[in-house]
Amino acid sequence: MNAARYMEIFTPFRKSLRKVRPHYAQQGSGIFVHDNARPHTVNGIKEFLAKQGVVQIEHPPFSLDLNPPDFFLFPPLKLALVRKRFDDISDIQRKCDKDFELHLKKKVFL
């Protein structure tokens, strides 16, 4: 992937995301996490994302042990599910979706 392809993919992705998560339409309502791989940092990508109103959090390229969701998203979701009984998988999915939305609104993770 190169910078041009990255920008080409990002614009429709952001439009789709706004349809699914309308609160992202407000500038600064979310944080975009990506690593420092070359396509994410070359030829004005940071400037492009800033113009799009995207707040960025960077971490080292290909660093699996620094995955932000592992620290800020999954532990609270696990706590919300611990010692709970569910009727079926869709019940678990509803609970996870509800808690995930709560964390998004609090900007705990994203």
Coordinates of N, CA and C in Angstrom, one line a residue:
M1 N 0.9 -1.2 0.0 CA 0.0 0.0 0.0 C 0.9 1.2 0.0
N2 N 0.5 2.3 -0.7 CA 1.2 3.5 -0.7 C 0.3 4.6 -0.2
A3 N 0.8 5.8 -0.1 CA 0.1 6.9 0.5 C -1.2 7.3 -0.4
A4 N -1.1 7.2 -1.7 CA -2.2 7.6 -2.5 C -3.3 6.5 -2.3
R5 N -3.0 5.3 -2.2 CA -4.0 4.2 -2.0 C -4.6 4.4 -0.6
Y6 N -3.8 4.7 0.3 CA -4.3 4.9 1.7 C -5.4 6.0 1.7
M7 N -5.1 7.2 1.1 CA -6.1 8.2 1.0 C -7.3 7.8 0.2
E8 N -7.1 7.1 -0.8 CA -8.2 6.6 -1.7 C -9.2 5.7 -0.9
I9 N -8.6 4.9 0.0 CA -9.4 4.0 0.8 C -10.1 4.7 2.0
F10 N -9.3 5.7 2.6 CA -9.8 6.3 3.8 C -11.1 7.1 3.6
T11 N -11.2 7.9 2.5 CA -12.3 8.8 2.3 C -13.6 8.0 2.2
P12 N -13.8 6.9 1.4 CA -15.1 6.2 1.5 C -15.3 5.4 2.8
F13 N -14.2 5.0 3.4 CA -14.3 4.4 4.7 C -14.9 5.3 5.7
R14 N -14.4 6.6 5.7 CA -14.9 7.6 6.7 C -16.4 7.9 6.4
K15 N -16.8 7.9 5.2 CA -18.2 8.2 4.8 C -19.1 7.0 5.3
S16 N -18.6 5.8 5.1 CA -19.4 4.6 5.6 C -19.4 4.6 7.1
L17 N -18.4 5.0 7.7 CA -18.3 5.0 9.2 C -19.3 6.0 9.8
R18 N -19.4 7.1 9.1 CA -20.4 8.2 9.6 C -21.8 7.7 9.4
K19 N -22.1 6.9 8.4 CA -23.5 6.3 8.3 C -23.8 5.4 9.5
V20 N -22.8 4.5 9.8 CA -23.0 3.5 10.9 C -22.9 4.2 12.2
R21 N -22.0 5.1 12.4 CA -21.8 5.8 13.7 C -21.9 7.3 13.5
P22 N -23.1 7.9 13.4 CA -23.4 9.3 13.1 C -22.6 10.3 14.0
H23 N -22.4 9.9 15.2 CA -21.7 10.8 16.1 C -20.3 11.1 15.7
Y24 N -19.7 10.3 14.7 CA -18.4 10.6 14.2 C -18.4 11.8 13.2
A25 N -19.6 12.3 12.9 CA -19.7 13.4 11.9 C -19.1 14.7 12.6
Q26 N -19.1 14.7 13.9 CA -18.6 15.9 14.6 C -17.1 15.8 14.6
Q27 N -16.4 16.9 14.3 CA -15.0 16.9 14.4 C -14.5 16.6 15.8
G28 N -13.5 15.8 15.9 CA -12.9 15.5 17.2 C -13.7 14.5 18.0
S29 N -14.7 13.8 17.4 CA -15.6 12.9 18.1 C -15.0 11.5 18.2
G30 N -13.8 11.3 17.6 CA -13.2 10.0 17.6 C -11.7 10.1 17.4
I31 N -11.0 9.1 17.7 CA -9.5 9.1 17.5 C -9.2 7.9 16.6
F32 N -8.4 8.2 15.6 CA -8.0 7.2 14.6 C -6.6 6.6 15.0
V33 N -6.5 5.3 15.2 CA -5.3 4.7 15.6 C -4.7 4.0 14.5
H34 N -3.4 4.3 14.2 CA -2.7 3.5 13.2 C -1.2 3.5 13.6
D35 N -0.4 2.6 13.0 CA 1.0 2.5 13.3 C 1.8 3.5 12.5
N36 N 3.1 3.5 12.7 CA 4.0 4.4 12.0 C 4.6 3.7 10.7
A37 N 3.8 2.8 10.1 CA 4.3 2.2 8.9 C 4.4 3.3 7.8
R38 N 5.3 3.2 6.8 CA 5.5 4.2 5.8 C 4.2 4.8 5.2
P39 N 3.3 3.9 4.7 CA 2.1 4.5 4.1 C 1.3 5.4 5.0
H40 N 1.5 5.3 6.3 CA 0.7 6.1 7.2 C 1.4 7.4 7.5
T41 N 2.6 7.6 7.1 CA 3.4 8.8 7.5 C 3.9 9.6 6.3
V42 N 3.9 9.0 5.1 CA 4.6 9.7 4.0 C 3.6 10.6 3.2
N43 N 4.2 11.5 2.4 CA 3.5 12.3 1.4 C 2.2 13.0 2.0
G44 N 2.3 13.5 3.2 CA 1.2 14.3 3.7 C 0.0 13.6 4.2
I45 N 0.2 12.3 4.6 CA -0.9 11.6 5.2 C -1.4 12.2 6.5
K46 N -0.4 12.6 7.3 CA -0.8 13.2 8.6 C -1.6 14.5 8.3
E47 N -1.1 15.3 7.4 CA -1.8 16.5 7.0 C -3.2 16.3 6.5
F48 N -3.3 15.2 5.6 CA -4.6 14.8 5.0 C -5.6 14.5 6.1
L49 N -5.1 13.6 7.1 CA -6.0 13.2 8.2 C -6.4 14.4 9.1
A50 N -5.4 15.3 9.3 CA -5.7 16.5 10.1 C -6.8 17.3 9.4
K51 N -6.7 17.5 8.1 CA -7.7 18.3 7.4 C -9.1 17.6 7.5
Q52 N -9.1 16.3 7.6 CA -10.3 15.5 7.7 C -10.9 15.6 9.1
G53 N -10.1 16.3 10.0 CA -10.6 16.4 11.4 C -10.3 15.2 12.3
V54 N -9.4 14.4 11.8 CA -9.1 13.1 12.5 C -8.0 13.3 13.5
V55 N -8.3 12.9 14.8 CA -7.2 12.9 15.8 C -6.5 11.6 15.7
Q56 N -5.2 11.6 15.7 CA -4.4 10.4 15.5 C -3.6 10.0 16.8
I57 N -3.6 8.7 17.0 CA -2.7 8.2 18.1 C -1.8 7.2 17.3
E58 N -0.5 7.4 17.5 CA 0.5 6.6 16.8 C 1.2 5.6 17.7
H59 N 1.6 4.5 17.2 CA 2.4 3.6 18.0 C 3.3 2.9 17.0
P60 N 4.4 2.3 17.5 CA 5.4 1.7 16.6 C 4.8 0.8 15.6
P61 N 5.4 0.7 14.4 CA 4.9 -0.2 13.3 C 5.0 -1.6 13.8
F62 N 4.0 -2.4 13.4 CA 4.0 -3.8 13.6 C 4.2 -4.2 15.1
S63 N 3.7 -3.4 16.0 CA 3.9 -3.7 17.4 C 2.7 -4.3 18.0
L64 N 2.6 -5.6 18.0 CA 1.4 -6.2 18.5 C 1.1 -6.1 20.0
D65 N 2.2 -5.9 20.7 CA 2.1 -5.7 22.2 C 1.7 -4.3 22.6
L66 N 1.5 -3.4 21.7 CA 1.0 -2.1 22.0 C -0.3 -1.8 21.3
N67 N -1.1 -2.7 21.2 CA -2.4 -2.6 20.6 C -3.4 -1.9 21.6
P68 N -3.8 -0.6 21.4 CA -4.6 0.1 22.3 C -5.9 -0.5 22.7
P69 N -6.6 -1.2 21.9 CA -7.8 -1.9 22.3 C -7.6 -2.9 23.5
D70 N -6.4 -3.5 23.4 CA -6.1 -4.5 24.5 C -6.0 -3.8 25.9
F71 N -5.8 -2.5 25.9 CA -5.6 -1.8 27.2 C -6.9 -1.0 27.5
F72 N -7.5 -0.4 26.5 CA -8.6 0.5 26.8 C -10.0 0.0 26.5
L73 N -10.1 -1.0 25.6 CA -11.5 -1.5 25.2 C -11.8 -2.8 25.9
F74 N -11.0 -3.8 25.6 CA -11.3 -5.1 26.1 C -11.4 -5.3 27.6
P75 N -10.6 -4.8 28.4 CA -10.7 -5.0 29.8 C -12.1 -4.5 30.4
P76 N -12.6 -3.2 30.0 CA -13.9 -2.8 30.5 C -15.0 -3.7 29.9
L77 N -14.9 -4.2 28.7 CA -15.9 -5.1 28.1 C -15.9 -6.4 28.9
K78 N -14.7 -6.9 29.2 CA -14.7 -8.2 30.0 C -15.3 -8.0 31.3
L79 N -15.1 -6.9 32.0 CA -15.7 -6.6 33.3 C -17.2 -6.5 33.2
A80 N -17.7 -5.9 32.1 CA -19.1 -5.8 31.9 C -19.8 -7.2 31.7
L81 N -19.0 -8.2 31.2 CA -19.6 -9.5 30.9 C -19.3 -10.5 31.9
V82 N -18.4 -10.3 32.9 CA -18.1 -11.3 33.8 C -19.2 -11.7 34.7
R83 N -19.4 -12.9 35.0 CA -20.4 -13.5 35.8 C -21.8 -13.2 35.4
K84 N -22.0 -12.9 34.1 CA -23.4 -12.6 33.6 C -23.8 -13.9 32.8
R85 N -25.1 -14.1 32.8 CA -25.7 -15.2 32.1 C -26.4 -14.7 30.9
F86 N -26.2 -15.4 29.8 CA -26.9 -14.9 28.5 C -27.7 -16.1 27.9
D87 N -28.8 -15.7 27.3 CA -29.6 -16.7 26.7 C -29.0 -17.3 25.4
D88 N -28.4 -16.5 24.6 CA -27.8 -17.0 23.4 C -26.7 -16.0 22.9
I89 N -26.1 -16.3 21.8 CA -25.0 -15.5 21.3 C -25.5 -14.1 20.9
S90 N -26.7 -14.0 20.4 CA -27.1 -12.6 20.0 C -27.3 -11.8 21.3
D91 N -27.6 -12.4 22.4 CA -27.7 -11.7 23.7 C -26.4 -11.1 24.1
I92 N -25.3 -11.9 23.9 CA -24.0 -11.5 24.2 C -23.6 -10.3 23.3
Q93 N -23.9 -10.5 22.0 CA -23.6 -9.4 21.0 C -24.3 -8.1 21.4
R94 N -25.5 -8.2 21.8 CA -26.3 -6.9 22.1 C -25.6 -6.3 23.3
K95 N -25.2 -7.0 24.3 CA -24.5 -6.5 25.5 C -23.2 -5.9 25.1
C96 N -22.4 -6.6 24.3 CA -21.1 -6.0 23.8 C -21.3 -4.7 23.0
D97 N -22.3 -4.7 22.1 CA -22.5 -3.5 21.3 C -22.9 -2.4 22.2
K98 N -23.8 -2.6 23.2 CA -24.2 -1.6 24.1 C -23.0 -1.0 24.9
D99 N -22.2 -1.8 25.4 CA -21.0 -1.4 26.2 C -20.0 -0.7 25.3
F100 N -19.8 -1.2 24.1 CA -18.9 -0.6 23.1 C -19.3 0.8 22.8
E101 N -20.6 1.0 22.6 CA -21.2 2.4 22.3 C -20.9 3.3 23.5
L102 N -21.1 2.8 24.7 CA -20.9 3.6 25.9 C -19.5 4.0 25.9
H103 N -18.5 3.2 25.7 CA -17.1 3.5 25.7 C -16.8 4.5 24.6
L104 N -17.4 4.4 23.4 CA -17.2 5.4 22.4 C -17.7 6.8 22.8
K105 N -18.8 6.8 23.4 CA -19.4 8.1 23.8 C -18.5 8.8 24.9
K106 N -17.9 7.9 25.7 CA -17.0 8.5 26.8 C -15.6 8.7 26.2
K107 N -15.3 8.3 25.0 CA -14.0 8.4 24.3 C -13.0 7.7 25.2
V108 N -13.4 6.6 25.8 CA -12.4 5.8 26.6 C -11.4 5.1 25.7
F109 N -11.9 4.6 24.6 CA -11.0 3.8 23.7 C -10.7 4.6 22.4
L110 N -11.7 5.0 21.7 CA -11.4 5.5 20.3 C -11.1 6.9 20.4

